[in-house]
Short mmCIF file of C-alpha atoms (C1' of nucleotides) in Angstrom, two decimals:
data_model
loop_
_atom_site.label_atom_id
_atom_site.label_comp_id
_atom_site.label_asym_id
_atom_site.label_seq_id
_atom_site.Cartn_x
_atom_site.Cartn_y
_atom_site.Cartn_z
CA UNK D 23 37.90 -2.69 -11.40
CA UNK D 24 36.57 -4.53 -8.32
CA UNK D 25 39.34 -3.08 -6.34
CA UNK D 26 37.60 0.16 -5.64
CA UNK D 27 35.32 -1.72 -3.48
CA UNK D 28 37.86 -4.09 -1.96
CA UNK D 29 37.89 -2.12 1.55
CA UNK D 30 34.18 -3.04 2.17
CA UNK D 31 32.33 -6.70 3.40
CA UNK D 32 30.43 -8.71 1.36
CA UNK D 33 27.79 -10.91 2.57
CA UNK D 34 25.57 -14.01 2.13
CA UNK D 35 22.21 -12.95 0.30
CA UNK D 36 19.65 -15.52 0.55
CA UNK D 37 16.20 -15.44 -0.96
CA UNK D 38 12.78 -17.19 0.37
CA UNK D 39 9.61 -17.26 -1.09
CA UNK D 40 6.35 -17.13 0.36
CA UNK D 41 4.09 -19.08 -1.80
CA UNK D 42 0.50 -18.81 -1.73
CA UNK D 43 -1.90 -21.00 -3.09
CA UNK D 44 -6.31 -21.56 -2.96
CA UNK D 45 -7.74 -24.96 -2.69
CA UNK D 46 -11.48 -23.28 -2.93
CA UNK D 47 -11.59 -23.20 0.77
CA UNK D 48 -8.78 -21.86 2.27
CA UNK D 49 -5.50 -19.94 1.35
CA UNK D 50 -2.88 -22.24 1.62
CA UNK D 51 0.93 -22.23 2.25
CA UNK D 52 3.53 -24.32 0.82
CA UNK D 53 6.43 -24.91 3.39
CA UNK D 54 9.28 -27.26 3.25
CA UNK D 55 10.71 -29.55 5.87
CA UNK D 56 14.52 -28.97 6.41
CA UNK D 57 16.30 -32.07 5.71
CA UNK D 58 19.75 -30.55 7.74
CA UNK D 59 20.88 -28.72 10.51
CA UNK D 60 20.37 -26.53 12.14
CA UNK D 61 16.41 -26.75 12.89
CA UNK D 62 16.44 -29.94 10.82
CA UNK D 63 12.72 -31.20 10.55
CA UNK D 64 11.54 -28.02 11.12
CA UNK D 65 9.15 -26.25 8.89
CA UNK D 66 10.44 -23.44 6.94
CA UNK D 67 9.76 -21.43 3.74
CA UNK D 68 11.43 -22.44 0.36
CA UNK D 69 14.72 -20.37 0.12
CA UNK D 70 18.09 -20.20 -1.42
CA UNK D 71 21.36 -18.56 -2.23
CA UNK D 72 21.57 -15.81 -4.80
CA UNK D 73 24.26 -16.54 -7.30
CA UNK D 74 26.50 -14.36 -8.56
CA UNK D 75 25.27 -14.21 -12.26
CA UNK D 76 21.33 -13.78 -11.64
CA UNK D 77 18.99 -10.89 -10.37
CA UNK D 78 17.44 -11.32 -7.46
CA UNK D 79 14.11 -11.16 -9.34
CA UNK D 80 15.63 -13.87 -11.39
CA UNK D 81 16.98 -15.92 -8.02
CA UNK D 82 13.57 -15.60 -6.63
CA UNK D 83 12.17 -17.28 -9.80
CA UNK D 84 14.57 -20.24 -9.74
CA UNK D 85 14.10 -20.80 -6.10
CA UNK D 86 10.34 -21.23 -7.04
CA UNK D 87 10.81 -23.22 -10.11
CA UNK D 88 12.84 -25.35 -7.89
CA UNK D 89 10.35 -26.35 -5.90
CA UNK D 90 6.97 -25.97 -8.15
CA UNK D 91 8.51 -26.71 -11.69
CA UNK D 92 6.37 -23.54 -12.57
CA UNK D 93 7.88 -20.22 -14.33
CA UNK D 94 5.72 -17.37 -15.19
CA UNK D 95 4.09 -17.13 -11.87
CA UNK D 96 3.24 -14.13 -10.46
CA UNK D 97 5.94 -12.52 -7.86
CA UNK D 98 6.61 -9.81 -5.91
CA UNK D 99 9.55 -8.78 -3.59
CA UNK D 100 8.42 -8.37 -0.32
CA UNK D 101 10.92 -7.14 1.60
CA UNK D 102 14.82 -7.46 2.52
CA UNK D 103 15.69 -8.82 5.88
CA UNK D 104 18.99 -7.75 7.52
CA UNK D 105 19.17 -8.12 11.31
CA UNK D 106 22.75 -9.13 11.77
CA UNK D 107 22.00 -12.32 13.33
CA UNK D 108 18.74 -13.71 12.18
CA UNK D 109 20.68 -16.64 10.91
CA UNK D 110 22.52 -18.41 13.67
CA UNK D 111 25.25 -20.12 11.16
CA UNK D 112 26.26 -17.04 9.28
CA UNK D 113 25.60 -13.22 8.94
CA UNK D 114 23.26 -13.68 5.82
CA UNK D 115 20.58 -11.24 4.49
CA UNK D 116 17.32 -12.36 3.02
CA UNK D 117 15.46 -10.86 0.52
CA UNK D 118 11.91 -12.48 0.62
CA UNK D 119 9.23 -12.95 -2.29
CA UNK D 120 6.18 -14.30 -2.13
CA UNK D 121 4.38 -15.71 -5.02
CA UNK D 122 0.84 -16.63 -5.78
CA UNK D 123 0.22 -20.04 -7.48
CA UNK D 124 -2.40 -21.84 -8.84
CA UNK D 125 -2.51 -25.62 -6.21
CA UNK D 126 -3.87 -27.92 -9.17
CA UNK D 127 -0.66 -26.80 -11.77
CA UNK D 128 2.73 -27.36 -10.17
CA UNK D 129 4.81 -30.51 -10.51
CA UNK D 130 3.79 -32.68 -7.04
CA UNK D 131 6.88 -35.17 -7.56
CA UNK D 132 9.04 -31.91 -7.56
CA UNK D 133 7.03 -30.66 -4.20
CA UNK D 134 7.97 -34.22 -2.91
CA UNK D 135 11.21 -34.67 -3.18
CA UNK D 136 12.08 -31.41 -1.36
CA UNK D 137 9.50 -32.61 1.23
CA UNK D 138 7.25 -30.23 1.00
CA UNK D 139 3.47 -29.68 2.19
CA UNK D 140 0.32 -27.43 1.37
CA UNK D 141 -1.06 -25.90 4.90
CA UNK D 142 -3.86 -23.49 5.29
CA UNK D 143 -2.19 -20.27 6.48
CA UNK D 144 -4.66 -20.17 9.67
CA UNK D 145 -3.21 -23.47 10.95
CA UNK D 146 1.00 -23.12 9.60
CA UNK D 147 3.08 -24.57 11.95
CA UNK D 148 6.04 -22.16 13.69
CA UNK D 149 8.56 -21.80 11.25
CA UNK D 150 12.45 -21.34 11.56
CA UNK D 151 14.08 -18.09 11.67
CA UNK D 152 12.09 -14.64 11.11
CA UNK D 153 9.90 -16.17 8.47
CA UNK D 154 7.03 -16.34 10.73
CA UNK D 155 7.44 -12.69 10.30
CA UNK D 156 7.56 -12.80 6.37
CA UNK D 157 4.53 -14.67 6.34
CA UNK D 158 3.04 -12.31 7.96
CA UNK D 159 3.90 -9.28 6.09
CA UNK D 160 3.33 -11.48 3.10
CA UNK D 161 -0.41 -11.99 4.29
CA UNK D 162 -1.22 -8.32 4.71
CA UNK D 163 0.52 -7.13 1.66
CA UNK D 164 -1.43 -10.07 0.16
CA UNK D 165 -4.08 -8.91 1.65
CA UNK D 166 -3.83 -5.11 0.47
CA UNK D 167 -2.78 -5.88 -3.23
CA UNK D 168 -5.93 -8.38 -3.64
CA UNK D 169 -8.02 -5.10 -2.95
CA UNK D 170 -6.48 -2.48 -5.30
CA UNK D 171 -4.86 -4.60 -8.09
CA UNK D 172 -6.42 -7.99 -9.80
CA UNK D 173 -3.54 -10.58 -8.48
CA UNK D 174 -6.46 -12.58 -6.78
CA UNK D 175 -6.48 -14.41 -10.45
CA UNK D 176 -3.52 -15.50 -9.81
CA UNK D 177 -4.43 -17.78 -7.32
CA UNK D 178 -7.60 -19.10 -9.40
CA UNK D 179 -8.28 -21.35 -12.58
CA UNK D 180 -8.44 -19.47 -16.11
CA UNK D 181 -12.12 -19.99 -15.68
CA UNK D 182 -13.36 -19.67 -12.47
CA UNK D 183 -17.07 -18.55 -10.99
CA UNK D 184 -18.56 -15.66 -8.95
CA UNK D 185 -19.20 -17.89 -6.07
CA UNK D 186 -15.38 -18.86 -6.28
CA UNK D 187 -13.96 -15.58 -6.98
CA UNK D 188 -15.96 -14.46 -3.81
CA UNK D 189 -14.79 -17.63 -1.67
CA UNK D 190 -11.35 -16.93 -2.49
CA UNK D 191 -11.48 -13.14 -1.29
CA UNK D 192 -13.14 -14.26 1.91
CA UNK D 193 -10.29 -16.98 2.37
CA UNK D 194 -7.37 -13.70 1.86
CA UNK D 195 -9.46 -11.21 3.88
CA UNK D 196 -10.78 -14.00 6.69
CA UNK D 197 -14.48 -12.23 6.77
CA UNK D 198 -17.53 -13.42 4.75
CA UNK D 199 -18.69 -11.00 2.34
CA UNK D 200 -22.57 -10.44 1.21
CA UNK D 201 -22.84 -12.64 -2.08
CA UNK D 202 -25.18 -9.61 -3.50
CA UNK D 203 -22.79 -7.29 -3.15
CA UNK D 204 -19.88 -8.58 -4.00
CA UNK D 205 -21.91 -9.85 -7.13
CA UNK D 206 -22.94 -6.60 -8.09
CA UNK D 207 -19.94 -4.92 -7.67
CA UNK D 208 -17.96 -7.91 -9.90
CA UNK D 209 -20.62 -7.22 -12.93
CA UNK D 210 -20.37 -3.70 -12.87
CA UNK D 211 -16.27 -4.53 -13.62
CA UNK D 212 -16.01 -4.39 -17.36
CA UNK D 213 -12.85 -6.26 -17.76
CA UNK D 214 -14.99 -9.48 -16.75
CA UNK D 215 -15.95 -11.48 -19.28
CA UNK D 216 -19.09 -13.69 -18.91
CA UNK D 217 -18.59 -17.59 -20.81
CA UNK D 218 -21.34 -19.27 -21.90
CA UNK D 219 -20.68 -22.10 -19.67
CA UNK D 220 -21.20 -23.32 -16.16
CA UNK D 221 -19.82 -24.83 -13.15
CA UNK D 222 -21.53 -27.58 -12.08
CA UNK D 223 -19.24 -28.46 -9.31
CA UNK D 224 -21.01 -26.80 -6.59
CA UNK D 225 -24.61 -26.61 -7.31
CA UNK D 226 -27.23 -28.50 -9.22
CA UNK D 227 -28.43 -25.18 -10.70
CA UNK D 228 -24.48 -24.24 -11.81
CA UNK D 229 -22.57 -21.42 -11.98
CA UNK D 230 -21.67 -19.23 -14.46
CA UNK D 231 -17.91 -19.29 -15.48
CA UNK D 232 -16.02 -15.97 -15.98
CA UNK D 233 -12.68 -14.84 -17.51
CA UNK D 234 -10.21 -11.88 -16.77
CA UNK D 235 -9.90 -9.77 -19.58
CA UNK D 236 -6.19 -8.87 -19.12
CA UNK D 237 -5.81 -6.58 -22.11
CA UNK D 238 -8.91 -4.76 -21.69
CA UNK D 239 -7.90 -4.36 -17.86
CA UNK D 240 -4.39 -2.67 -18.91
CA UNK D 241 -6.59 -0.53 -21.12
CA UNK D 242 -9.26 0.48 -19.09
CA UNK D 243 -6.38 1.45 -16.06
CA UNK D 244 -4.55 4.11 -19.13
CA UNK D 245 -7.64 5.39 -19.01
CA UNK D 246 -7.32 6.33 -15.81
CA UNK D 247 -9.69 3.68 -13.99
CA UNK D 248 -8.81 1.82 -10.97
CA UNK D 249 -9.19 -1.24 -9.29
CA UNK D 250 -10.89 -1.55 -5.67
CA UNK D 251 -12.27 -4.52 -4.16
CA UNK D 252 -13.31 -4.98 -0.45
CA UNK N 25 30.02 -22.85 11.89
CA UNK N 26 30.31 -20.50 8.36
CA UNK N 27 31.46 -23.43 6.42
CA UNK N 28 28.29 -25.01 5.60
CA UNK N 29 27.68 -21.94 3.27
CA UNK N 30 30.97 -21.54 1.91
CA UNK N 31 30.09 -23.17 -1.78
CA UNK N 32 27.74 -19.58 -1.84
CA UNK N 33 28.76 -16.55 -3.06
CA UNK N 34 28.83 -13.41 -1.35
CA UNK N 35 27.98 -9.98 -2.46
CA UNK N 36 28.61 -6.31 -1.90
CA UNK N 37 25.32 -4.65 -0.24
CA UNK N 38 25.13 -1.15 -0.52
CA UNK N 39 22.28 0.88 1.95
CA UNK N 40 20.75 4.20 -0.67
CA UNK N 41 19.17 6.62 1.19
CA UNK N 42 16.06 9.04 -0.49
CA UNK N 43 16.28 11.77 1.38
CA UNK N 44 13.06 13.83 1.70
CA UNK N 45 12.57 17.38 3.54
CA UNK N 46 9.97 19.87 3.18
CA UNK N 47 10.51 23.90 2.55
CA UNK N 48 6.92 24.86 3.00
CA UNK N 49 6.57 25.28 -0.88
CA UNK N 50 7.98 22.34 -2.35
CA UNK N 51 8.85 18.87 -1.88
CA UNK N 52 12.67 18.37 -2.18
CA UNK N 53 14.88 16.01 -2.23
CA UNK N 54 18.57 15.89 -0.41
CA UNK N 55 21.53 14.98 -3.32
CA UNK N 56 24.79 14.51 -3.65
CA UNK N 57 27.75 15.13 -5.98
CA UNK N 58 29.99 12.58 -6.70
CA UNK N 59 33.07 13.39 -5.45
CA UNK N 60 34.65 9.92 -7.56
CA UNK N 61 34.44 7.60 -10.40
CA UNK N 62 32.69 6.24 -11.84
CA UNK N 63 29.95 9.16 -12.68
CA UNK N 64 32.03 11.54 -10.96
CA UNK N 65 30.58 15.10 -10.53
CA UNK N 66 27.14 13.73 -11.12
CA UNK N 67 24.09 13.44 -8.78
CA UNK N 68 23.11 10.83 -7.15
CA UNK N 69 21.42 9.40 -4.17
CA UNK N 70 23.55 9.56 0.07
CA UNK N 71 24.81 5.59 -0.06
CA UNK N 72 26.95 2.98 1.85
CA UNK N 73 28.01 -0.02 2.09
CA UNK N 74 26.61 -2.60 4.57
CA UNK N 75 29.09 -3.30 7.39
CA UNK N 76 29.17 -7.11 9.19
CA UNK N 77 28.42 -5.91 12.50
CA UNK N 78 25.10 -3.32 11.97
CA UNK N 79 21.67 -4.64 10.74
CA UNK N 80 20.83 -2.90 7.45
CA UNK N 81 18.32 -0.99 9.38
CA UNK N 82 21.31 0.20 11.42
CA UNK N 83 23.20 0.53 8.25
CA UNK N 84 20.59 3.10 6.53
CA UNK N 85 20.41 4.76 9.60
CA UNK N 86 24.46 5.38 9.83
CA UNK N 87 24.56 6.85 6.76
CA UNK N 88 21.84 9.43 6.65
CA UNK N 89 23.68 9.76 9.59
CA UNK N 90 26.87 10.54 8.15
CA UNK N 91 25.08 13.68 5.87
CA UNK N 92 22.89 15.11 7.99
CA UNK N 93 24.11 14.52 11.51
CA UNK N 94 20.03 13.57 12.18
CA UNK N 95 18.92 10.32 14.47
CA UNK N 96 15.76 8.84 15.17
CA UNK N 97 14.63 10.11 12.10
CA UNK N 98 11.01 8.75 10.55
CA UNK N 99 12.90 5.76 8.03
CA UNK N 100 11.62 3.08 6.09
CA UNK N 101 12.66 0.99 3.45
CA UNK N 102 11.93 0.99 0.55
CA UNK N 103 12.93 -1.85 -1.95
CA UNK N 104 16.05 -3.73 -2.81
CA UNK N 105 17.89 -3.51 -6.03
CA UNK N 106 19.63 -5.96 -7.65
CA UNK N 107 19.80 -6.18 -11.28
CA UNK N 108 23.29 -8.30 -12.29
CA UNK N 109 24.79 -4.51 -13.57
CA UNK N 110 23.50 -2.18 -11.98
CA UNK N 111 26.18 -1.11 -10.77
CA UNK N 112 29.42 -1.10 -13.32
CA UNK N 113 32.05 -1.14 -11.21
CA UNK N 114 31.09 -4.34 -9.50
CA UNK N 115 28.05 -6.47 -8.62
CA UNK N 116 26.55 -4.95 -5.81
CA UNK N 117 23.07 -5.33 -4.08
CA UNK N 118 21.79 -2.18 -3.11
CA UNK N 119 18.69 -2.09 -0.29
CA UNK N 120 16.79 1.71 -0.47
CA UNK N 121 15.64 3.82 2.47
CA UNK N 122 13.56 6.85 2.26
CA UNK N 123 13.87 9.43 5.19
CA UNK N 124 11.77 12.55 6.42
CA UNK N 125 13.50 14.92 7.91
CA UNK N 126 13.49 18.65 8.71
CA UNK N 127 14.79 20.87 6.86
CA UNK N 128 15.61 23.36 9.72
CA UNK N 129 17.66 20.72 11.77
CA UNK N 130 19.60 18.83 9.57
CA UNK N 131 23.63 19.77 10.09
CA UNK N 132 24.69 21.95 6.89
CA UNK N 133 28.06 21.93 7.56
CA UNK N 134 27.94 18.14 7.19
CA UNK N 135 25.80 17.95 4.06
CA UNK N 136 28.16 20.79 2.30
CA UNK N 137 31.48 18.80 3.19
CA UNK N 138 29.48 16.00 1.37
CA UNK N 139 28.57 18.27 -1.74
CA UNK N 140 25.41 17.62 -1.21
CA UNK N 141 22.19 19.85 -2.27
CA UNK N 142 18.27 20.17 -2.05
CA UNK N 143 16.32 19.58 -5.21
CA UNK N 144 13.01 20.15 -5.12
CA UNK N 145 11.72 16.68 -6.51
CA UNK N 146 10.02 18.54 -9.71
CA UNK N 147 13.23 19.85 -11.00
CA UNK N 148 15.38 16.91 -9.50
CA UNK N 149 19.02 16.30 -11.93
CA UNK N 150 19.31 13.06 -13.58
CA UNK N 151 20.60 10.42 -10.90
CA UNK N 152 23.59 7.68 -11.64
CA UNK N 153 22.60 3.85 -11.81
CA UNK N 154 19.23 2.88 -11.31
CA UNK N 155 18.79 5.89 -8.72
CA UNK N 156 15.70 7.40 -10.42
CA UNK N 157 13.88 4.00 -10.03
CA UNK N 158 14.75 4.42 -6.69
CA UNK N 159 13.26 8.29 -5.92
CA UNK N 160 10.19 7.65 -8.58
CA UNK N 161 9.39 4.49 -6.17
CA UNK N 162 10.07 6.24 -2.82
CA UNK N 163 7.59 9.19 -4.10
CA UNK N 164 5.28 6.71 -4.69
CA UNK N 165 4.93 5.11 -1.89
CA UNK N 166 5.74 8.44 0.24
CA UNK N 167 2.51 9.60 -1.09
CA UNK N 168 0.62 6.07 -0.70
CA UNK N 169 1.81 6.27 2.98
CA UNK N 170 1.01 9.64 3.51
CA UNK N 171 -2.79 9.28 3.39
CA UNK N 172 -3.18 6.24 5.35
CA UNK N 173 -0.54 6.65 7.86
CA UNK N 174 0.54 9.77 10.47
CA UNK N 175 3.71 10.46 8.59
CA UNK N 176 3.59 13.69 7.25
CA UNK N 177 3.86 15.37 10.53
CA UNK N 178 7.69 14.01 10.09
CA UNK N 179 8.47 16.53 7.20
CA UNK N 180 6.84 19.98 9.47
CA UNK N 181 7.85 21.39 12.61
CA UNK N 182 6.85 20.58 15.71
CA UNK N 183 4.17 23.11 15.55
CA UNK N 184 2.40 23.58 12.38
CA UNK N 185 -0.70 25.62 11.14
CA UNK N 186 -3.20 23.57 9.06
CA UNK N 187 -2.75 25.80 6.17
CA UNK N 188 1.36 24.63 6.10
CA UNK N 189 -0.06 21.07 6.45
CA UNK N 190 -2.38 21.46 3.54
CA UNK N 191 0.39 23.03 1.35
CA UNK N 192 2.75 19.69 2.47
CA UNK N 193 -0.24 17.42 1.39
CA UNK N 194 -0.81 19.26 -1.87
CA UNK N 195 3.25 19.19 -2.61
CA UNK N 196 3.18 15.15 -1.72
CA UNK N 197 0.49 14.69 -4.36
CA UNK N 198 1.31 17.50 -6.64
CA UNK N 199 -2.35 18.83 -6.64
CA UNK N 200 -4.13 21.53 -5.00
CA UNK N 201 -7.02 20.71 -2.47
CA UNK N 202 -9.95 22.42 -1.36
CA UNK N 203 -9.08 24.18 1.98
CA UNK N 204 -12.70 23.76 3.44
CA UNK N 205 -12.75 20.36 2.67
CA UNK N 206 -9.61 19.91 3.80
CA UNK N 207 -9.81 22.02 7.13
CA UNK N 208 -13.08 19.74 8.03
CA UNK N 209 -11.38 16.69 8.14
CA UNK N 210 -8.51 17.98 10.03
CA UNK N 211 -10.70 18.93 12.69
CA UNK N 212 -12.54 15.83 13.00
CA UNK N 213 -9.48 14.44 14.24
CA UNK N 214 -8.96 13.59 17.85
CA UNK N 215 -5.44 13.87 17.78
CA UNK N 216 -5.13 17.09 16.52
CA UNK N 217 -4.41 19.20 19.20
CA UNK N 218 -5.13 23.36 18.56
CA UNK N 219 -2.60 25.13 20.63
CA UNK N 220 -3.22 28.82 22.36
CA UNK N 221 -0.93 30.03 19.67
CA UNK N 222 -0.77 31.74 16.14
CA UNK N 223 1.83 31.98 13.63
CA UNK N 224 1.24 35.57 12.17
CA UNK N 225 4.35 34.30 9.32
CA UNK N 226 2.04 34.19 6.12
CA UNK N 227 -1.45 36.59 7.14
CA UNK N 228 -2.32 39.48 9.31
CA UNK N 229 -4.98 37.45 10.86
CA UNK N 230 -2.43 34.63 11.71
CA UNK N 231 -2.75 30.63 11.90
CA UNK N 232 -3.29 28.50 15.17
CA UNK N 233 -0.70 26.13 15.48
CA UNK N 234 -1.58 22.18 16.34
CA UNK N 235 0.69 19.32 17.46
CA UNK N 236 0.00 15.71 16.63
CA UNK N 237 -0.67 13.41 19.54
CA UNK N 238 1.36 10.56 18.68
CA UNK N 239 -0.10 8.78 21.97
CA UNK N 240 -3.80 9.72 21.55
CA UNK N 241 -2.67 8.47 17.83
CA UNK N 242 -1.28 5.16 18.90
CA UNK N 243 -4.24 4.50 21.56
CA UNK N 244 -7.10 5.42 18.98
CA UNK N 245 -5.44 3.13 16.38
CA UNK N 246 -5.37 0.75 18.81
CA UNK N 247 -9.03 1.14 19.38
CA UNK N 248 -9.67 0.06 15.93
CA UNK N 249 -9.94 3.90 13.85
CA UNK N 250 -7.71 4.85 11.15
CA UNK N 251 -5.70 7.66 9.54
CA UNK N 252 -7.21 8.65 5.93
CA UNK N 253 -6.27 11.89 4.57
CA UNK N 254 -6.32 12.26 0.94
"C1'" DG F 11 -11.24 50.74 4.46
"C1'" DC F 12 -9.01 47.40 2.01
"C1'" DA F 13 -6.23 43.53 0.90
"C1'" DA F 14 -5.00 38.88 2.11
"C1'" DA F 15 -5.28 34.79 4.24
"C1'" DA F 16 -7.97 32.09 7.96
"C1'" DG F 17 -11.92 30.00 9.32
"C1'" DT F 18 -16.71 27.99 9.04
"C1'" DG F 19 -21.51 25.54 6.89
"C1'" DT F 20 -24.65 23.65 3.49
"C1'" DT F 21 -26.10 21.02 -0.26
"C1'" DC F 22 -25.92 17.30 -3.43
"C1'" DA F 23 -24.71 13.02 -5.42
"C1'" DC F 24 -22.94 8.80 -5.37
"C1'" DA F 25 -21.33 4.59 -3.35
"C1'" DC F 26 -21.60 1.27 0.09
"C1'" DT F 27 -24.56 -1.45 3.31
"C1'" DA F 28 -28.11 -4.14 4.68
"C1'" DC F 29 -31.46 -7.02 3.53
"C1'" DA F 30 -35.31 -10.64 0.87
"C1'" DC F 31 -36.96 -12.97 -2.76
"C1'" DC F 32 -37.01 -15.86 -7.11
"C1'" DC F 33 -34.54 -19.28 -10.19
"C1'" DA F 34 -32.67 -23.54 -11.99
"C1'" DT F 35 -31.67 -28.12 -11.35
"C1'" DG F 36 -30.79 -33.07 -9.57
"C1'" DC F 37 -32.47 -36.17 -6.84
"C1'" DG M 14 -41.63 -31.26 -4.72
"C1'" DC M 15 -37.89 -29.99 -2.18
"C1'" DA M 16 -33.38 -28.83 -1.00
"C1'" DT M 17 -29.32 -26.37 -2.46
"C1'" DG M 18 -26.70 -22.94 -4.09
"C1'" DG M 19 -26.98 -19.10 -7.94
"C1'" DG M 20 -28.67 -14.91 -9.30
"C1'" DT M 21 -30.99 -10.16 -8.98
"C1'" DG M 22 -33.22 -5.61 -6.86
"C1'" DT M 23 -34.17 -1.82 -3.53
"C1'" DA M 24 -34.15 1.40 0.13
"C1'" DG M 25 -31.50 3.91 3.48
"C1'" DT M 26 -27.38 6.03 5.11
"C1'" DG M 27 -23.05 8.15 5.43
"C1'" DT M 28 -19.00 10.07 3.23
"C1'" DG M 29 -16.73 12.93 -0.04
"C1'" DA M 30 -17.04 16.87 -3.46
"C1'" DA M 31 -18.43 21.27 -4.74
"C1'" DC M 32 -19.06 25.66 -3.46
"C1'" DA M 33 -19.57 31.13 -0.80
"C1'" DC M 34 -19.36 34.02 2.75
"C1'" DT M 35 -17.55 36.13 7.19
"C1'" DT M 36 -13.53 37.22 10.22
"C1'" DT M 37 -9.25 39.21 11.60
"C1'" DT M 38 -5.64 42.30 11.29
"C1'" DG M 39 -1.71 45.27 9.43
"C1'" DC M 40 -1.10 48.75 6.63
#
DNA sequence: GCAAAAGTGTTCACACTACACCCATGC
DNA sequence: GCATGGGTGTAGTGTGAACACTTTTGC
């Protein structure tokens, strides 16, 4: 049946995954070092080739399990990158994902061993290729998701605080925000569910942790409500 | 140099093109008829294959190209496909582009020798392989990118009344808006420019055309303001 | 003079912003 | 008792939504 298509070129699809992570102070990056040539030692993002038998949803997932060890992460396609020679060995397109992880939960040894390294995204070092350019489309889709849709979870504990929540949307946006606003505006969300049980971590008085209510989220958007936070 | 990759497997990339125009009514949509198997004499979206020497920028651009004869047409794209079977006949990638054009200056003679039709997107056919995913996605983001970006200007004539701009904004969204409201905000625009000139088409008292000022436009963005027109 | 669409102004409500004070706790 | 971060309340302002009337012109 293939034969129909015989007349046309195929091509080397590649996938590379921005992945984000949150150390409670900064957004973070994890990069690898490329052990070959060409750019050898130079930083670059995780990537790979997609096979013949996968999706490349399902590529993009091994190429992150390959590196983190984690599955069931959250991940979005970014975008498909096709200039004819943005690969200097071979005509190759790349289809990049980026994925938002949570620092303290993948497998370190894993990390290693493919020599990779956590680096906040303000101080990333120039990477190979056009994935400087991912990254940055990855950032400001990042950055426009985390205001209309609740992926900024993603990037925090199951049980995480106010304070935190607040820290980790001034890390993605790169602005402070006023504490009593954002507070208010968090406990006027219903689908945030108060614990009876604090955070000491930060302050002697403690914080109160907090959970996203996933189902009640899904619920409350069927009925037509949305999600919006600056 | 290519035989570092050669363990990889290559695949066929197709380029799908959602074709959008405007008839001053309704928003429509530019199909084709398959003129082959498999899904022969069904509808479906303008597609190609990706060729070794054009970027798949270039590529999308060819083949709108090849229907309706239009360059430097407003393009972006949209999302890549690539579910294992999406396409039966063999596994092919296939990377989506959604186009505004004209209606008035595409090249009919081209677009008839292609079988191909305008559906007004309410009433569009059923579309081979995962095409629906593909226009349901494109309106989507068509209408996300229509209120915070200048592109709607893309799907009028040069010259437009603000009436015919309000009727494009309430076929992107499918809902009627309040002309008053919507007439304000126009004209709080800087780069709306009112021209000496009416169209006397659709009252006896006629419309004054306007023009968009792409450079104003590109030098107030620059200044820090931005497009919001819901 | 009337029908049909174009054009303009006002009011109201809500949401966002800015901003200041009290609370709980460990040392 | 004091320093540190957590938590709450209020007043002012600007933006968006609702809504009604006048204007122009061809017939």
């Amino acid at each position: 049946m293939e034969i129909v298509y015989d007349q046309h070129e195929k091509h080397f699809v590649a996938l590379d995954c921005i992945i984000f992570g949150f150390d409670q102070q900064e957004l973070q990056l994890l990069l690898i070092k490329r052990g070959f040539e060409p750019e050898q030692g130079n930083w670059s993002l995780m990537g790979g080739f997609l096979k013949r038998d996968e999706s490349i949803d399902e590529g993009a997932e091994r190429i992150l399990e390959t590196l983190t060890g984690l599955t069931s992460v959250y991940m979005e396609q970014l975008y498909a990158y096709g200039e004819v020679r943005r690969d200097p060995v071979a005509r190759t397109l790349s289809i990049a994902y980026y994925a938002l992880i949570r620092t303290d939960q993948y497998n370190k040894d894993l990390a290693d061993s493919h020599n990779a390294r956590w680096f906040p995204v303000s101080q990333r070092p120039d990477l190979i290729f056009d994935h400087n350019d991912m990254v940055e489309k990855a950032l400001a889709r990042l950055r426009r998701r985390a205001r209309t849709q609740p992926i900024g979870f993603e990037l925090l504990p199951e049980k995480f605080t106010i304070p935190q929540l607040r820290s980790l949307y001034e890390a993605i946006n790169n602005q402070p925000l006023d504490h009593r606003n954002f507070s208010k505006r968090l406990n006027s969300m219903e689908w945030l569910v108060k614990l009876n049980e604090k955070d000491k971590g930060s302050s002697r008085k403690g914080a109160f942790y907090y959970q996203f209510d996933q189902d009640l989220y899904q619920k409350l958007v069927q009925e037509g409500s949305s999600f919006d936070l600056k």
